[in-house]
Tab-separated table of C-alpha atoms and ligand atoms in Angstrom:
chain	number	residue	atom	x	y	z
A	10	MET	CA	123.911	108.922	78.530
A	11	THR	CA	121.558	106.966	80.757
A	12	ARG	CA	121.705	107.596	84.474
A	13	THR	CA	123.167	104.854	86.679
A	14	PRO	CA	120.319	103.566	88.843
A	15	VAL	CA	120.766	104.113	92.562
A	16	ALA	CA	119.732	101.766	95.356
A	17	LEU	CA	119.666	102.329	99.096
A	18	VAL	CA	119.789	99.220	101.260
A	19	THR	CA	119.190	99.345	105.013
A	20	GLY	CA	120.661	96.463	106.975
A	21	ALA	CA	123.273	96.206	104.216
A	22	SER	CA	125.741	94.227	106.308
A	23	GLY	CA	123.277	91.580	107.474
A	24	GLN	CA	122.685	88.204	105.817
A	25	ASP	CA	120.148	89.398	103.250
A	26	GLY	CA	121.758	92.820	102.864
A	27	SER	CA	125.098	91.297	101.943
A	28	TYR	CA	123.534	89.126	99.218
A	29	LEU	CA	121.374	91.993	97.972
A	30	VAL	CA	124.291	94.414	97.753
A	31	GLU	CA	126.252	91.877	95.672
A	32	ARG	CA	123.258	91.428	93.390
A	33	LEU	CA	122.675	95.170	92.908
A	34	LEU	CA	126.366	95.805	92.162
A	35	ALA	CA	126.248	93.006	89.582
A	36	ASP	CA	123.164	94.671	88.072
A	37	GLY	CA	125.190	97.885	87.621
A	38	TYR	CA	123.574	99.904	90.403
A	39	ALA	CA	125.274	102.549	92.496
A	40	VAL	CA	124.681	101.066	95.924
A	41	HIS	CA	124.360	102.913	99.206
A	42	GLY	CA	124.305	100.799	102.332
A	43	LEU	CA	122.941	101.864	105.664
A	44	VAL	CA	124.425	100.092	108.656
A	45	PRO	CA	123.909	100.704	112.363
A	46	PRO	CA	126.219	103.291	113.923
A	47	ALA	CA	129.133	102.004	116.003
A	48	GLY	CA	127.947	101.056	119.461
A	49	ALA	CA	124.373	100.263	118.374
A	50	ALA	CA	122.508	97.822	120.585
A	51	GLY	CA	123.512	94.189	120.184
A	52	THR	CA	126.259	92.645	118.112
A	53	VAL	CA	125.695	93.833	114.599
A	54	PRO	CA	127.966	93.826	111.569
A	55	GLY	CA	129.220	97.292	110.655
A	56	VAL	CA	130.564	99.451	107.848
A	57	ALA	CA	133.788	97.419	107.650
A	58	ASP	CA	131.754	94.434	106.492
A	59	LEU	CA	130.507	96.132	103.308
A	60	PRO	CA	132.161	95.639	99.886
A	61	ALA	CA	134.415	98.563	98.933
A	62	GLU	CA	132.153	99.594	96.003
A	63	VAL	CA	129.286	100.361	98.374
A	64	THR	CA	128.889	103.871	99.737
A	65	ALA	CA	128.440	103.223	103.435
A	66	HIS	CA	126.309	105.311	105.755
A	67	ALA	CA	126.347	104.651	109.476
A	68	ALA	CA	122.936	105.862	110.563
A	69	ASP	CA	120.343	105.112	113.161
A	70	LEU	CA	117.079	103.885	111.634
A	71	THR	CA	115.190	105.218	114.651
A	72	ASP	CA	116.265	108.812	113.912
A	73	PRO	CA	113.549	110.140	111.561
A	74	VAL	CA	115.415	113.367	110.761
A	75	GLY	CA	118.599	111.485	109.874
A	76	VAL	CA	116.726	108.926	107.772
A	77	ARG	CA	114.916	111.603	105.776
A	78	ALA	CA	118.105	113.568	105.171
A	79	LEU	CA	119.886	110.423	104.013
A	80	VAL	CA	117.174	109.429	101.543
A	81	ARG	CA	117.066	112.991	100.210
A	82	ASP	CA	120.861	113.060	99.736
A	83	VAL	CA	121.123	109.614	98.146
A	84	SER	CA	118.032	110.173	95.977
A	85	PRO	CA	117.563	106.452	95.280
A	86	ASP	CA	115.460	104.765	92.615
A	87	GLU	CA	115.004	101.714	94.823
A	88	VAL	CA	114.974	101.481	98.622
A	89	TYR	CA	115.210	98.059	100.285
A	90	ASN	CA	114.411	98.078	103.981
A	91	LEU	CA	116.199	95.099	105.446
A	92	GLY	CA	117.407	96.835	108.586
A	93	GLY	CA	116.231	95.995	112.045
A	94	LEU	CA	116.403	93.391	114.736
A	95	SER	CA	116.265	90.034	113.011
A	96	SER	CA	115.836	87.804	116.027
A	97	VAL	CA	112.343	86.866	117.170
A	98	ALA	CA	113.878	85.475	120.366
A	99	ARG	CA	115.561	88.792	121.171
A	100	SER	CA	112.368	90.751	120.532
A	101	TRP	CA	110.916	89.298	123.758
A	102	GLN	CA	113.783	90.890	125.672
A	103	GLU	CA	113.649	94.228	123.847
A	104	PRO	CA	110.087	94.853	122.667
A	105	GLU	CA	110.357	98.666	122.628
A	106	LEU	CA	113.544	98.730	120.578
A	107	THR	CA	111.988	96.149	118.235
A	108	ALA	CA	108.898	98.340	117.783
A	109	ARG	CA	111.007	101.381	116.975
A	110	VAL	CA	113.457	99.722	114.597
A	111	ASN	CA	111.258	97.108	112.909
A	112	GLY	CA	108.054	99.127	112.997
A	113	LEU	CA	108.291	102.879	113.274
A	114	ALA	CA	111.437	103.289	111.155
A	115	VAL	CA	109.455	102.165	108.114
A	116	VAL	CA	107.236	105.223	108.455
A	117	SER	CA	110.297	107.484	108.203
A	118	LEU	CA	111.505	105.640	105.105
A	119	LEU	CA	108.106	105.791	103.420
A	120	GLU	CA	107.776	109.499	104.173
A	121	ALA	CA	111.301	110.107	102.909
A	122	ALA	CA	110.651	108.119	99.715
A	123	ALA	CA	107.461	110.108	99.037
A	124	GLU	CA	109.225	113.446	99.675
A	125	THR	CA	112.146	112.538	97.429
A	126	GLN	CA	109.823	111.384	94.675
A	127	GLU	CA	107.910	114.627	94.871
A	128	SER	CA	110.956	116.891	94.896
A	129	THR	CA	112.840	115.114	92.095
A	130	GLY	CA	109.886	114.071	89.946
A	131	ARG	CA	111.487	110.632	89.668
A	132	GLU	CA	109.810	107.485	90.964
A	133	VAL	CA	111.179	106.018	94.190
A	134	ARG	CA	110.288	102.367	94.799
A	135	LEU	CA	110.419	100.830	98.256
A	136	VAL	CA	110.574	97.159	99.207
A	137	GLN	CA	109.870	96.240	102.805
A	138	ALA	CA	111.342	92.973	104.051
A	139	SER	CA	108.269	91.747	105.873
A	140	SER	CA	108.049	88.441	107.664
A	141	ALA	CA	105.959	85.308	108.047
A	142	GLU	CA	105.882	86.225	111.740
A	143	ILE	CA	103.092	88.703	110.899
A	144	PHE	CA	100.816	85.663	110.506
A	145	GLY	CA	101.797	84.191	113.909
A	146	GLU	CA	98.566	82.516	114.912
A	147	ALA	CA	97.592	81.721	111.345
A	148	PRO	CA	94.196	80.020	111.138
A	149	ILE	CA	95.194	78.270	107.922
A	150	ALA	CA	98.270	76.727	106.333
A	151	PRO	CA	99.697	77.494	103.891
A	152	GLN	CA	99.340	81.252	104.235
A	153	ASP	CA	99.113	83.667	101.332
A	154	GLU	CA	98.720	87.427	100.875
A	155	ARG	CA	95.088	87.304	102.043
A	156	THR	CA	95.756	85.495	105.324
A	157	PRO	CA	94.774	87.608	108.367
A	158	VAL	CA	97.693	89.326	110.096
A	159	ARG	CA	97.860	88.003	113.696
A	160	PRO	CA	101.338	88.226	115.194
A	161	VAL	CA	102.284	86.401	118.393
A	162	SER	CA	105.687	87.950	119.130
A	163	PRO	CA	106.943	91.528	119.612
A	164	TYR	CA	108.921	90.982	116.404
A	165	GLY	CA	105.810	89.928	114.500
A	166	ALA	CA	103.779	92.832	115.900
A	167	ALA	CA	106.383	95.394	114.800
A	168	LYS	CA	106.632	93.818	111.341
A	169	ALA	CA	102.823	93.775	111.114
A	170	PHE	CA	102.685	97.513	111.802
A	171	ALA	CA	105.316	98.121	109.119
A	172	HIS	CA	103.432	95.887	106.710
A	173	HIS	CA	100.225	97.876	107.186
A	174	CYS	CA	102.106	101.179	106.756
A	175	VAL	CA	103.412	99.979	103.379
A	176	GLY	CA	99.816	99.270	102.321
A	177	VAL	CA	98.776	102.737	103.466
A	178	ALA	CA	101.649	104.399	101.566
A	179	ARG	CA	100.602	102.574	98.391
A	180	ARG	CA	97.253	104.309	98.613
A	181	ARG	CA	99.217	107.546	98.420
A	182	GLU	CA	100.625	106.576	95.025
A	183	LEU	CA	103.964	105.344	96.309
A	184	PHE	CA	105.356	102.166	94.716
A	185	ALA	CA	105.786	100.398	98.042
A	186	VAL	CA	105.662	96.615	98.450
A	187	SER	CA	106.027	94.089	101.241
A	188	CYS	CA	107.761	90.808	100.615
A	189	ILE	CA	106.470	88.485	103.316
A	190	LEU	CA	109.591	86.424	103.730
A	191	TYR	CA	109.449	83.012	105.333
A	192	ASN	CA	112.592	81.787	107.082
A	193	HIS	CA	115.534	81.982	104.742
A	194	GLU	CA	118.956	80.809	105.669
A	195	SER	CA	122.554	80.581	104.478
A	196	PRO	CA	126.066	80.175	105.856
A	197	ARG	CA	125.892	83.924	106.586
A	198	ARG	CA	123.204	83.445	109.247
A	199	PRO	CA	124.421	84.182	112.747
A	200	THR	CA	124.354	81.272	115.205
A	201	THR	CA	121.534	82.914	117.156
A	202	PHE	CA	119.227	81.334	114.528
A	203	VAL	CA	118.420	77.696	115.035
A	204	THR	CA	119.587	76.632	111.554
A	205	ARG	CA	123.131	77.948	111.841
A	206	LYS	CA	123.266	76.944	115.491
A	207	ILE	CA	122.528	73.391	114.382
A	208	THR	CA	124.902	73.329	111.396
A	209	SER	CA	127.813	74.859	113.336
A	210	GLY	CA	127.017	72.480	116.223
A	211	ALA	CA	126.978	69.432	113.946
A	212	ALA	CA	130.325	70.450	112.417
A	213	ARG	CA	131.843	70.892	115.894
A	214	ILE	CA	130.416	67.647	117.299
A	215	ALA	CA	131.622	65.654	114.283
A	216	ARG	CA	135.138	66.852	115.092
A	217	GLU	CA	135.289	66.835	118.851
A	218	GLY	CA	132.088	65.229	120.176
A	219	GLY	CA	129.856	66.942	122.730
A	220	THR	CA	126.234	68.059	122.761
A	221	LEU	CA	124.008	70.815	121.413
A	222	ALA	CA	121.395	72.557	123.594
A	223	LEU	CA	118.166	73.426	121.783
A	224	GLY	CA	114.592	74.533	122.553
A	225	ASN	CA	111.407	73.364	120.835
A	226	LEU	CA	112.326	70.572	118.422
A	227	ASP	CA	108.747	70.277	117.161
A	228	ALA	CA	108.556	73.844	115.823
A	229	ARG	CA	108.023	73.695	112.075
A	230	ARG	CA	109.295	76.241	109.608
A	231	ASP	CA	109.316	76.817	105.877
A	232	TRP	CA	113.071	77.252	105.338
A	233	GLY	CA	114.489	78.563	102.057
A	234	TRP	CA	117.799	79.731	100.584
A	235	ALA	CA	118.451	83.420	101.407
A	236	PRO	CA	119.775	84.491	97.950
A	237	ASP	CA	116.502	83.243	96.404
A	238	TYR	CA	114.570	85.582	98.743
A	239	VAL	CA	116.783	88.495	97.796
A	240	ASP	CA	116.032	87.717	94.147
A	241	ALA	CA	112.294	87.868	94.914
A	242	MET	CA	112.702	91.319	96.479
A	243	VAL	CA	114.554	92.636	93.429
A	244	ARG	CA	111.885	91.219	91.113
A	245	ALA	CA	109.168	92.803	93.276
A	246	ALA	CA	110.880	96.205	93.084
A	247	ARG	CA	111.050	96.072	89.288
A	248	HIS	CA	107.623	94.601	88.578
A	249	THR	CA	105.045	96.583	86.630
A	250	GLU	CA	102.752	97.039	89.643
A	251	PRO	CA	103.254	97.299	93.384
A	252	LEU	CA	101.988	94.119	95.060
A	253	ASP	CA	102.711	92.280	98.288
A	254	TYR	CA	104.128	88.775	97.971
A	255	VAL	CA	104.531	85.723	100.143
A	256	VAL	CA	108.031	84.387	99.494
A	257	ALA	CA	108.344	80.788	100.651
A	258	THR	CA	109.116	77.257	99.533
A	259	GLY	CA	105.710	75.852	100.513
A	260	GLU	CA	107.339	73.003	102.448
A	261	ALA	CA	107.667	72.848	106.233
A	262	HIS	CA	110.161	70.856	108.282
A	263	SER	CA	110.576	70.550	112.023
A	264	VAL	CA	113.632	71.649	113.956
A	265	ALA	CA	114.188	67.919	114.587
A	266	ASP	CA	114.174	67.298	110.795
A	267	PHE	CA	116.808	70.006	110.406
A	268	VAL	CA	118.929	68.448	113.156
A	269	ALA	CA	118.636	64.971	111.601
A	270	ALA	CA	119.633	66.253	108.137
A	271	ALA	CA	122.584	68.271	109.506
A	272	PHE	CA	123.977	65.409	111.610
A	273	SER	CA	123.496	62.959	108.777
A	274	ARG	CA	125.578	65.252	106.549
A	275	VAL	CA	128.522	64.869	108.936
A	276	GLY	CA	127.984	61.116	109.211
A	277	ILE	CA	126.173	60.989	112.593
A	278	ASP	CA	122.939	58.956	112.577
A	279	ASP	CA	122.113	58.950	116.314
A	280	TRP	CA	121.640	62.699	116.640
A	281	GLN	CA	119.442	62.228	119.725
A	282	ALA	CA	122.574	61.255	121.642
A	283	HIS	CA	124.044	64.701	120.946
A	284	VAL	CA	121.057	66.983	121.551
A	285	ARG	CA	119.612	68.078	124.874
A	286	ILE	CA	116.621	70.307	125.510
A	287	ASP	CA	117.350	73.492	127.439
A	288	PRO	CA	114.313	75.499	128.643
A	289	GLU	CA	116.359	78.666	128.073
A	290	PHE	CA	115.769	78.239	124.334
A	291	VAL	CA	112.050	77.487	124.570
A	292	ARG	CA	110.050	80.618	123.695
A	293	PRO	CA	107.042	82.065	125.533
A	294	ALA	CA	105.040	81.536	122.338
A	295	ASP	CA	105.876	79.986	118.999
A	296	PRO	CA	103.766	80.610	115.907
A	297	ALA	CA	101.555	77.870	114.543
A	298	VAL	CA	102.766	76.066	111.441
A	299	LEU	CA	104.162	78.694	109.121
A	300	ILE	CA	104.131	77.526	105.523
A	301	GLY	CA	103.857	79.997	102.682
A	302	ASP	CA	101.968	79.750	99.425
A	303	ALA	CA	104.107	81.715	96.959
A	304	THR	CA	101.742	81.302	94.004
A	305	ARG	CA	101.550	85.056	93.440
A	306	ALA	CA	105.348	85.452	93.408
A	307	ARG	CA	105.571	82.519	91.006
A	308	THR	CA	102.962	83.827	88.598
A	309	GLU	CA	103.567	87.590	88.806
A	310	LEU	CA	107.341	87.604	89.239
A	311	GLY	CA	108.346	84.305	87.623
A	312	TRP	CA	110.061	83.492	90.924
A	313	SER	CA	110.708	80.043	92.344
A	314	PRO	CA	113.016	78.628	95.001
A	315	SER	CA	116.176	77.106	93.518
A	316	VAL	CA	117.458	75.128	96.516
A	317	THR	CA	115.788	72.130	98.234
A	318	PHE	CA	115.701	71.594	101.996
A	319	ASP	CA	118.434	68.928	101.884
A	320	GLU	CA	120.656	71.115	99.699
A	321	LEU	CA	120.157	74.062	102.039
A	322	VAL	CA	121.161	72.034	105.094
A	323	GLY	CA	124.061	70.479	103.155
A	324	ARG	CA	125.440	73.847	102.014
A	325	MET	CA	125.287	75.274	105.522
A	326	VAL	CA	126.896	72.238	107.149
A	327	ASP	CA	129.635	72.070	104.494
A	328	ALA	CA	130.451	75.750	105.031
A	329	ASP	CA	130.746	75.211	108.796
A	330	VAL	CA	132.886	72.107	108.338
A	331	ALA	CA	135.166	74.050	105.955
A	332	THR	CA	135.476	76.928	108.439
A	333	LEU	CA	136.554	74.539	111.199
A	334	GLU	CA	139.035	72.836	108.878
A	335	ARG	CA	140.554	76.190	107.933
A	336	ALA	CA	140.878	77.087	111.618
A	337	GLY	CA	142.984	73.892	111.975
B	27	GDP	P1	112.627	82.560	113.670
B	27	GDP	O1	111.614	81.672	113.026
B	27	GDP	O2	112.870	83.809	112.910
B	27	GDP	O3	112.342	82.796	115.099
B	27	GDP	O4	114.028	81.774	113.550
B	27	GDP	P2	114.877	80.930	114.594
B	27	GDP	O5	115.888	80.197	113.801
B	27	GDP	O6	115.421	81.786	115.692
B	27	GDP	O7	113.828	79.901	115.243
B	27	GDP	C1	113.138	78.960	114.475
B	27	GDP	C2	112.417	77.996	115.383
B	27	GDP	O8	113.352	77.166	116.052
B	27	GDP	C3	111.578	78.652	116.486
B	27	GDP	O9	110.306	78.044	116.501
B	27	GDP	C4	112.312	78.318	117.771
B	27	GDP	O10	111.444	78.142	118.897
B	27	GDP	C5	112.942	76.987	117.398
B	27	GDP	N1	114.124	76.668	118.198
B	27	GDP	C6	114.334	75.512	118.862
B	27	GDP	N2	115.506	75.551	119.506
B	27	GDP	C7	116.063	76.747	119.252
B	27	GDP	C8	117.313	77.350	119.631
B	27	GDP	O11	118.127	76.779	120.363
B	27	GDP	N3	117.564	78.596	119.134
B	27	GDP	C9	116.681	79.255	118.313
B	27	GDP	N4	116.998	80.459	117.855
B	27	GDP	N5	115.495	78.704	117.962
B	27	GDP	C10	115.190	77.473	118.404
């Protein structure tokens, strides 16, 4: 009888984690999900948010002893590190916590993966959910895997450290890869992200009027559909060789474009009348234009984005409209 493959997913109850867990269960994996312990900093989804088939572990990613023990006990074939603080905005308020969770924790996971591989004699593959924020002040657009790493936020700096550690671990014969994920969104995004803030705002304003307070409307991002990015990570884990990949659509839109598309979806054409700029949401520094060139993911992994910008905005707005309708 063949052994059921085992996956360990950190950040299992977040946006990407929830899609990844569903995917791995569908692929026939035994799935272990790591979620932050009760009372962890910030509002984070917990164990209760995981599907019943997932073996849940409430553990602190910043506890190296706990992380190593968990990886040893679970003995996974694939580790997906999606855990951590996901908000660039929040990283300015909590740079130390961001460094520990988004940066240092990866070292514990890599060490644990190497130890487990050595003790069991079975390969352990690790996928790090890296971020376009590592490129921050990118001198060129679009960026690819050879673009210099130059973060401009505490979030980007922590992810850059993790990204380099993955490269170092690969030199030690570990199958470790970074997927450099550009912004990827879905109705499961919390409203702290500008996309969901806009789509939930548009749904609300269409119903009851009012305004939406935003920061920099000129910021441009390469926004994709989150389940597509999860698919890229799974393909990267199962590829013949360990490589880093930019995962992106290759198309950038401004925050203003996103607002216009979202309001148009609910039948409002004069969106300017409903948006005001609040300095509270303007960041100390915003990266230059982040657009990814996913040629390597396309050619090596056969990956491509399946959802256009307008479809992405439409799906998110429709989900928010439906939620409001259900609420009555
Ligand atoms: P990020 O790219 O991971 O930081 O994702 P976000 O959705 O948080 O932000 C995307 C861009 O939207 C950034 O350049 C922000 O400066 C810009 N932005 C403009 N207004 C807002 C706002 O009200 N909230 C957030 N979160 N971002 C905003």
